[in-house]
Coordinates of C-alpha atoms in Angstrom, one line a residue:
X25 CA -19.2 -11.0 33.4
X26 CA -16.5 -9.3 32.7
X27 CA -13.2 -11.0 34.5
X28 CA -10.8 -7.9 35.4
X29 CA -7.5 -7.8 37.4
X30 CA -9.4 -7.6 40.9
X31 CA -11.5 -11.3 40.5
X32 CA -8.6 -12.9 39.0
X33 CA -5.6 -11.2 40.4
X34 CA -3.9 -8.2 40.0
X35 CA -0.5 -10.2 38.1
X36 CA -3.3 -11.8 35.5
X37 CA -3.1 -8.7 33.3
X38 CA -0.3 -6.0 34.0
X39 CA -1.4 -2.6 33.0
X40 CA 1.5 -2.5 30.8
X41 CA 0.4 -5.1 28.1
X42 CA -0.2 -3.8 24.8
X43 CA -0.4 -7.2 23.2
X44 CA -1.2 -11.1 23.7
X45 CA -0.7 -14.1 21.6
X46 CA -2.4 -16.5 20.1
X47 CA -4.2 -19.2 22.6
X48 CA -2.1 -17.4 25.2
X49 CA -5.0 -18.9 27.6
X50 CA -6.2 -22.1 26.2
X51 CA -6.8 -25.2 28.2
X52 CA -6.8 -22.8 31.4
X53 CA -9.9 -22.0 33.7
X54 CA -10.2 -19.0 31.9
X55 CA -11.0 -20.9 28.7
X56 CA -14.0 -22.7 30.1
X57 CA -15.2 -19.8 31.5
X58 CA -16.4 -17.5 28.3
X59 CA -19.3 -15.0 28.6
X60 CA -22.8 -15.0 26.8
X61 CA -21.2 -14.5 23.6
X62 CA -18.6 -17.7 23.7
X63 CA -15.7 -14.7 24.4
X64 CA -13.0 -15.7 26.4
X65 CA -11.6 -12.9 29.1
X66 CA -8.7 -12.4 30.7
X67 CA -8.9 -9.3 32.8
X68 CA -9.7 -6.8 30.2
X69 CA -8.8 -8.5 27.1
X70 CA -10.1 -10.6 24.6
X71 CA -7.9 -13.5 24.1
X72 CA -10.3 -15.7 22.6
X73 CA -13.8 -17.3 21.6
X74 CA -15.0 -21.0 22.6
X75 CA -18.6 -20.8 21.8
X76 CA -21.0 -21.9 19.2
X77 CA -20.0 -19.8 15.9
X78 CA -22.8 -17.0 15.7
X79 CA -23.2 -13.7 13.6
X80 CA -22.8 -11.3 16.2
X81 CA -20.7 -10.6 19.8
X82 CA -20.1 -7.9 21.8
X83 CA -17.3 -6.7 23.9
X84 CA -17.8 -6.2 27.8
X85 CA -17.6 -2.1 28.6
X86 CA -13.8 -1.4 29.0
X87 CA -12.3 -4.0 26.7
X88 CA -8.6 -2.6 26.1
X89 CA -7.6 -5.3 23.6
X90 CA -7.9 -8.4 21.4
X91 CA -5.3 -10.8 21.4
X92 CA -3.8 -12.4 18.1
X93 CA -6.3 -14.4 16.3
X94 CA -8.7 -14.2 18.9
X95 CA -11.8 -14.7 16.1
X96 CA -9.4 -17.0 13.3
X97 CA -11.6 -18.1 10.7
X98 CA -15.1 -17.4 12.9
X99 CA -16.5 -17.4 9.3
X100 CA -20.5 -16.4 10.5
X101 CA -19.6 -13.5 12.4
X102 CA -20.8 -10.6 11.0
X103 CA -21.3 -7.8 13.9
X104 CA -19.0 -6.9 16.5
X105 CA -20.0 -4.8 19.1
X106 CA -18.3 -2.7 21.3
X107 CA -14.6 -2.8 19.5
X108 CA -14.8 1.0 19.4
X109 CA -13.1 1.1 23.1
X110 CA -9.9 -1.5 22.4
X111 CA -7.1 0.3 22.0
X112 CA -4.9 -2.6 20.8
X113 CA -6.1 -4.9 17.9
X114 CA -4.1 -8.1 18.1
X115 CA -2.2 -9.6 14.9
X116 CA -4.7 -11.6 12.7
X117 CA -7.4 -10.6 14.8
X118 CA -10.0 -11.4 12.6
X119 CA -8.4 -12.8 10.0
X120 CA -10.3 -15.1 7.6
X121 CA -13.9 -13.8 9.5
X122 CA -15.6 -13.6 5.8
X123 CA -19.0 -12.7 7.2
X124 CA -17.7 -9.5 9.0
X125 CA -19.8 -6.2 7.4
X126 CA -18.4 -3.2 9.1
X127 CA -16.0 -2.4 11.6
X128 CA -15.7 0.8 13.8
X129 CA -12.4 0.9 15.6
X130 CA -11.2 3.1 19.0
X131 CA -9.9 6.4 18.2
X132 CA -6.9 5.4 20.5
X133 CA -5.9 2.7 18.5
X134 CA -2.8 3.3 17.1
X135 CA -1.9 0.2 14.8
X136 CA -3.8 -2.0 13.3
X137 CA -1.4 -4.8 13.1
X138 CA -0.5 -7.7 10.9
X139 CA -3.1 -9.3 9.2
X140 CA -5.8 -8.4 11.2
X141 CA -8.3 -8.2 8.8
X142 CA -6.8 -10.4 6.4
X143 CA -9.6 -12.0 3.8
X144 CA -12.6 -10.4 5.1
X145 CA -13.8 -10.7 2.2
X146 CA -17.3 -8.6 2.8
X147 CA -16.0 -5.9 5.1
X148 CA -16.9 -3.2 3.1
X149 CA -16.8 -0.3 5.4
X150 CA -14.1 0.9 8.0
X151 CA -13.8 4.1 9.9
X152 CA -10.1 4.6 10.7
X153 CA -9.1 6.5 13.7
X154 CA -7.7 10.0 14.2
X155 CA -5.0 8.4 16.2
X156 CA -4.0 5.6 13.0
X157 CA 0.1 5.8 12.9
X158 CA 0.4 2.7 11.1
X159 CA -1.4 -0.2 8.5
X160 CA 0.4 -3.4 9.3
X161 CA 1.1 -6.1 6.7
X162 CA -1.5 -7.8 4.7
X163 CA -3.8 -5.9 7.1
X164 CA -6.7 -5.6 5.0
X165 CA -5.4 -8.2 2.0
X166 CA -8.4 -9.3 -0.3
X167 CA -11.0 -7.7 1.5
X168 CA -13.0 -7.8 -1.5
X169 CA -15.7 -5.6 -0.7
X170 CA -14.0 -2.4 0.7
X171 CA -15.1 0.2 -1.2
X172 CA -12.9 3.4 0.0
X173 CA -9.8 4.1 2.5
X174 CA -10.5 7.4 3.8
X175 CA -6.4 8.0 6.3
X176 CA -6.5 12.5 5.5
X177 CA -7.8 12.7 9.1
X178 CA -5.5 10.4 10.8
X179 CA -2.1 10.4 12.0
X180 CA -0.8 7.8 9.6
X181 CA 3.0 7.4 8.8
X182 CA 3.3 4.3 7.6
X183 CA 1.0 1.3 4.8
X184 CA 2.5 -1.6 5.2
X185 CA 3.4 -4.1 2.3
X186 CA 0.2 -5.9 1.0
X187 CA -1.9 -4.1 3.4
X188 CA -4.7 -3.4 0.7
X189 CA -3.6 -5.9 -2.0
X190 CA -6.7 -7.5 -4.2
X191 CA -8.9 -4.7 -2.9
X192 CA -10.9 -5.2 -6.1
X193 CA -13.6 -3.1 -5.2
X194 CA -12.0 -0.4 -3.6
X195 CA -12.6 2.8 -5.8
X196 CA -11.5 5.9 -3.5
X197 CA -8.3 6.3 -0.8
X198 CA -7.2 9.1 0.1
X199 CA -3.7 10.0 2.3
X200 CA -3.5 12.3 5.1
X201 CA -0.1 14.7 5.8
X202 CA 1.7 12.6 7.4
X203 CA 1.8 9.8 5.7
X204 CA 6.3 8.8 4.4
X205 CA 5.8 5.4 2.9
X206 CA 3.6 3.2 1.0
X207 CA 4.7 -0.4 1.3
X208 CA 5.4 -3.0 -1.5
X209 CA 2.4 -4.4 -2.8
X210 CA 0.3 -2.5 -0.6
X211 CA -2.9 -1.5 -3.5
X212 CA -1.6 -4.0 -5.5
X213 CA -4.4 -5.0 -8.2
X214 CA -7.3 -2.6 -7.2
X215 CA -8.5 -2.5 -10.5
X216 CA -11.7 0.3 -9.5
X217 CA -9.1 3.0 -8.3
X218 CA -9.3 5.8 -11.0
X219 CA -7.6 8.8 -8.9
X220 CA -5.0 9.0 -6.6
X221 CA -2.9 12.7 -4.6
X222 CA -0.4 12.4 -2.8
X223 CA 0.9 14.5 -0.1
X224 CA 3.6 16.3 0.7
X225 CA 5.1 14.1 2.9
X226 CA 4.9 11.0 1.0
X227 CA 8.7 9.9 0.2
X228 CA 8.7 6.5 -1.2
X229 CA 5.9 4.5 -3.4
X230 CA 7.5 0.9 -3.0
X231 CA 7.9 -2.2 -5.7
X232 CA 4.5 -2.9 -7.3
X233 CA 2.6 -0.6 -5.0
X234 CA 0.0 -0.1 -7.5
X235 CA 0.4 -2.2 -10.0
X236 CA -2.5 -3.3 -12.2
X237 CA -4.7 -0.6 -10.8
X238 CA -6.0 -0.7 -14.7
X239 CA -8.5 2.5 -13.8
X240 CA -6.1 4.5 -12.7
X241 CA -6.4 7.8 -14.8
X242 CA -5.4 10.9 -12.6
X243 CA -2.2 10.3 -10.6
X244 CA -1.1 13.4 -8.7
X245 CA 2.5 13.5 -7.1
X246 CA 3.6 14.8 -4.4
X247 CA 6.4 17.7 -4.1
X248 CA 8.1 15.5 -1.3
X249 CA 8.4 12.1 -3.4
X250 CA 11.9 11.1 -3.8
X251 CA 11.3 7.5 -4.8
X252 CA 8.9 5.4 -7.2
X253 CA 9.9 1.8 -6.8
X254 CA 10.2 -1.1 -9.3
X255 CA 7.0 -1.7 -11.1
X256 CA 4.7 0.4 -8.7
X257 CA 2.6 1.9 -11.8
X258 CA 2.9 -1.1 -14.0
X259 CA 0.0 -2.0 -16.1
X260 CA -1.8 1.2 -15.1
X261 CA -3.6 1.2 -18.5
X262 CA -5.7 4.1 -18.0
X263 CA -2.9 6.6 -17.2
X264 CA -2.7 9.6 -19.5
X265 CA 0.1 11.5 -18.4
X266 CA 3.0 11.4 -15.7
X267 CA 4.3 14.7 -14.5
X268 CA 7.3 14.5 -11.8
X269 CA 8.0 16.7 -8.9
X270 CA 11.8 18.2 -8.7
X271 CA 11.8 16.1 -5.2
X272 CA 11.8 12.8 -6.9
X273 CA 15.6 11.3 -7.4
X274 CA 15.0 7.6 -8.4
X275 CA 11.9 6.1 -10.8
X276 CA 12.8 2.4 -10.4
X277 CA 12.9 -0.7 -13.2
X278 CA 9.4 -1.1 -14.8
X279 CA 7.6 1.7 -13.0
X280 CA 5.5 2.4 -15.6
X281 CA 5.6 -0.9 -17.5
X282 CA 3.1 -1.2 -20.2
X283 CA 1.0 2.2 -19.6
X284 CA -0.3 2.3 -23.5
X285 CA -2.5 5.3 -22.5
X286 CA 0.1 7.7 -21.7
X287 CA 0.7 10.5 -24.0
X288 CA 2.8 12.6 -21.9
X289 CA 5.6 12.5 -20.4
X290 CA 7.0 15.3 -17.9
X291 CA 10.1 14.9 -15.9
X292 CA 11.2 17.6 -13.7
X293 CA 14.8 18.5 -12.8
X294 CA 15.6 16.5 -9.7
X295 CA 15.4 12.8 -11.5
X296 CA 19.1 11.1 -11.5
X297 CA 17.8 7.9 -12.2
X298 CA 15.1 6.1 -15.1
X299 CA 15.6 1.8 -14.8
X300 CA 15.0 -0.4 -16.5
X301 CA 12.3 -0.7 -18.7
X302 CA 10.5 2.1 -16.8
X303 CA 8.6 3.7 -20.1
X304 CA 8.8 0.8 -22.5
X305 CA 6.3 0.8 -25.1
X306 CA 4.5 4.1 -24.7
X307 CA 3.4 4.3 -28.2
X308 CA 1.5 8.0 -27.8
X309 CA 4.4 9.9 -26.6
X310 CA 5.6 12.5 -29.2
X311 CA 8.4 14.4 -27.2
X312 CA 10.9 13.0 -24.5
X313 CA 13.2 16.0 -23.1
X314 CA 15.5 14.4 -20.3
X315 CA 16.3 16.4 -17.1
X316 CA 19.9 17.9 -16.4
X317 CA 19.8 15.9 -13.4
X318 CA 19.4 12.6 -15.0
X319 CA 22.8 10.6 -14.5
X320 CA 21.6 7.1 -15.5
X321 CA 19.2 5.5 -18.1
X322 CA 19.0 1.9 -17.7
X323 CA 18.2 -0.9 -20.6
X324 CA 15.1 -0.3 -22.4
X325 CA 14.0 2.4 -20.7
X326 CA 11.9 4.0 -23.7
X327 CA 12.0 1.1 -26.0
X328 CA 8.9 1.1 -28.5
X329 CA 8.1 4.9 -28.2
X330 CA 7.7 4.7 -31.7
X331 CA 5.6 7.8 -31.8
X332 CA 8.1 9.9 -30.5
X333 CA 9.3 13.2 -33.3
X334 CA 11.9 14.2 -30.7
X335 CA 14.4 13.9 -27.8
X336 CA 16.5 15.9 -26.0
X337 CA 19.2 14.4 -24.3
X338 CA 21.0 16.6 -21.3
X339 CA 24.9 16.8 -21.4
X340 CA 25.0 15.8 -17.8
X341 CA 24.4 12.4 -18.1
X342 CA 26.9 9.3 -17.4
X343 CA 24.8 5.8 -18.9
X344 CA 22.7 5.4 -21.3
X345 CA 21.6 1.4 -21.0
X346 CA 21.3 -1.0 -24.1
X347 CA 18.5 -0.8 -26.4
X348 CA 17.1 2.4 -24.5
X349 CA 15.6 4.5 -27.3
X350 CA 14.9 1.0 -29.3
X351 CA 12.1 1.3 -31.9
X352 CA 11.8 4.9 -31.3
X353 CA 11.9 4.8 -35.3
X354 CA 10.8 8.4 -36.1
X355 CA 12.6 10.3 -33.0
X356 CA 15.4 12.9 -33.7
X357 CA 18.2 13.0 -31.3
X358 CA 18.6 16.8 -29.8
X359 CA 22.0 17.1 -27.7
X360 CA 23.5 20.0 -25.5
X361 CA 26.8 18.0 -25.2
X362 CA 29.8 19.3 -27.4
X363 CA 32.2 16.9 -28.4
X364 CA 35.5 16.6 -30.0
X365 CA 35.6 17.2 -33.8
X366 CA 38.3 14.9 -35.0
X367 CA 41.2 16.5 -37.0
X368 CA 40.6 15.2 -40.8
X369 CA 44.2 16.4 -41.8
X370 CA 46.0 13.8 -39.2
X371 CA 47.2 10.9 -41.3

C-alpha cells in the first residue's frame, strides 16, 4: 500500500517538496518495499521502480510526484495509470521509456521538466494541462510519434531549447497567449509541420528553432515578435512568403537560409537589423524594398536573388555588409538618399 508521512514518519516527506532526485532512496528499506506494480514509495511520491519490467503501472490514489528518472529506460512500459493527480513530474522521468503510448498529465502540474519524456519514441498523444507554465529542455526530444502539441489552452510562458526537436511526425502545434519565448532548437527538424500562428505575445523565436521544418508553407507572425534568431527558418523549403510585423527589431544570421520557395518578401517598418546570410539565394523574389528602420545589412544578406527587377534602399541606413546584393544580376538600385554632387570645375 501506499506508504504516506503517518507510517513512515512525518520528516520522511515534508509537505514542502516539489522535487526528488534520482535514487534519492535506493539501498533503503523503502527500496525493498515496492507495491504490486514494482513502484517504489516514499510517502506520496514516486521515487522509483524495482520490479520485473512490465507494460503497465499504476500510481496509488494521491500520488503528488515522481522523482527524477524514476522509470529510466523501463523500455516495456506502455500504460501508466493514475499520473493525472501528480502535480510534479521529476526531471527525466520517463526518459528513454520507448513503449510509452499516451500520457494524461494533472491539471496542476505546472512544469514538465528536463527531459522527462526524452526518446519516447511512440508517445504519440499528450494532453497538456491548463495550468502548463513551462516545457523544459529536451522535454519531449525525438518522440517520434507525437503527432500534434495542442498549448492555446494552457498557461504556457516558456519552450525550452530542444524540447520538441526530431518530432518527425508531429504535423499540428498550436501556442496559447501567453506564450514569450520559443527556445533554441526547440521544433528543430519536424519535417510534417506545414502551418504555424503565432501570438501576440510571442517575443523571441530562438537559433534554429525551426529549422528544416521542410513542410512548412503558412508561417503567420505575430504583432509582438521582436526577435527571429540565427537560422530559426532555415531550410524551410516550402515557405512562400515572409511578411514581418512592425514589432520585430532583429532577423538574425541565416534565418531564412536556403528557402527556394519564397517569392515574397515583406518587411515592415520596425526591422533595424537583416544578418548575415538571412535571404541568400531566394531565386523567386522580384522586388526587395528595405524599411526606414533598417540600420544594418550584414554580408550576404540577399546574395543570389537573381530574380530580383528592383530594390529600394532607405536613406536611413548605416552598413551595408560585403557581397549583400551579390548575383542580384537583373536588380536596379532605387535610393531616397541625396548625396554630394562633386564640383567638375575644381581643378
Amino acid at each position: 500500500s501506499l506508504l504516506d508521512n503517518k507510517t513512515v514518519g512525518s520528516s520522511i516527506i515534508p509537505d514542502s517538496v516539489t522535487s526528488i532526485g534520482m535514487y534519492a532512496f535506493k539501498n533503503t528499506a523503502l527500496w525493498n518495499k515496492p507495491n504490486y506494480y514494482g513502484i517504489v514509495y516514499a510517502g506520496n511520491w514516486v521515487v522509483g521502480y524495482n520490479g520485473m519490467w512490465t507494460s503497465e503501472v499504476s500510481f496509488e490514489k494521491n500520488t503528488i510526484g515522481v522523482a527524477d528518472y524514476a522509470f529510466y529506460k523501463c523500455s516495456a512500459l506502455k500504460t501508466v495509470e493514475g499520473l493525472s493527480d501528480a502535480k510534479y513530474i521529476g526531471k527525466g522521468a520517463f526518459y528513454g521509456c520507448t513503449s510509452l503510448v499516451t500520457v494524461t498529465l494533472s491539471t496542476n502540474l505546472k512544469k514538465i521538466e528536463d527531459y522527462a519524456f526524452y526518446e519516447c519514441v511512440s508517445l504519440y498523444n499528450v494532453k497538456f494541462p491548463i495550468g502548463l507554465q513551462k516545457i523544459g529542455r529536451s522535454a519531449f526530444y525525438k518522440c517520434f510519434s507525437l503527432q500534434s502539441v495542442k498549448t492555446s489552452g494552457t498557461q504556457l510562458t516558456y519552450i525550452d531549447d530542444y524540447a520538441f526537436y526530431g518530432c518527425i511526425s508531429l504535423s499540428e502545434v498550436t501556442f496559447g497567449r501567453r506564450l514569450s519565448e520559443i527556445g533554441e532548437c526547440a521544433f528543430y527538424f519536424n519535417g510534417n509541420l506545414k502551418n504555424l500562428s503565432f501570438p501576440t505575445s510571442l517575443k523571441v523565436v530562438g537559433d534554429r528553432a525551426f529549422y528544416k521544418c521542410s513542410a512548412l508553407s503558412e508561417l503567420n507572425f505575430g504583432d509582438g515578435l521582436e526577435k527571429i534568431g540565427d537560422s530559426s527558418f532555415a531550410y524551410c523549403q516550402s515557405l512562400t512568403s515572409i511578411n514581418t510585423p512592425s514589432s520585430l527589431k532583429v532577423i538574425g544570421d541565416r534565418a531564412f537560409y536556403n528557402c527556394p520557395g519564397i517569392e515574397n518578401i515583406s518587411l515592415a517598418d520596425g526591422v533595424e537589423k537583416i544578418g548575415h546570410y538571412a535571404f541568400y539565394d531566394m531565386k523567386k523574389v522580384k522586388t526587395l524594398v528595405l524599411p526606414y528602420s533598417l540600420k544594418e545589412i550584414g554580408n550576404y544578406a540577399f546574395k543570389g536573388l537573381n530574380g530580383v527587377n528592383s530594390i529600394i534602399i532607405k536613406s536611413s541606413i548605416d552598413k551595408i555588409g560585403s557581397h549583400a546584393f551579390y548575383g542580384c544580376l537583373n536588380a536596379t538600385v532605387y535610393s531616397d538618399a541625396s548625396g554630394i554632387m562633386p564640383d567638375w570645375n575644381t581643378k
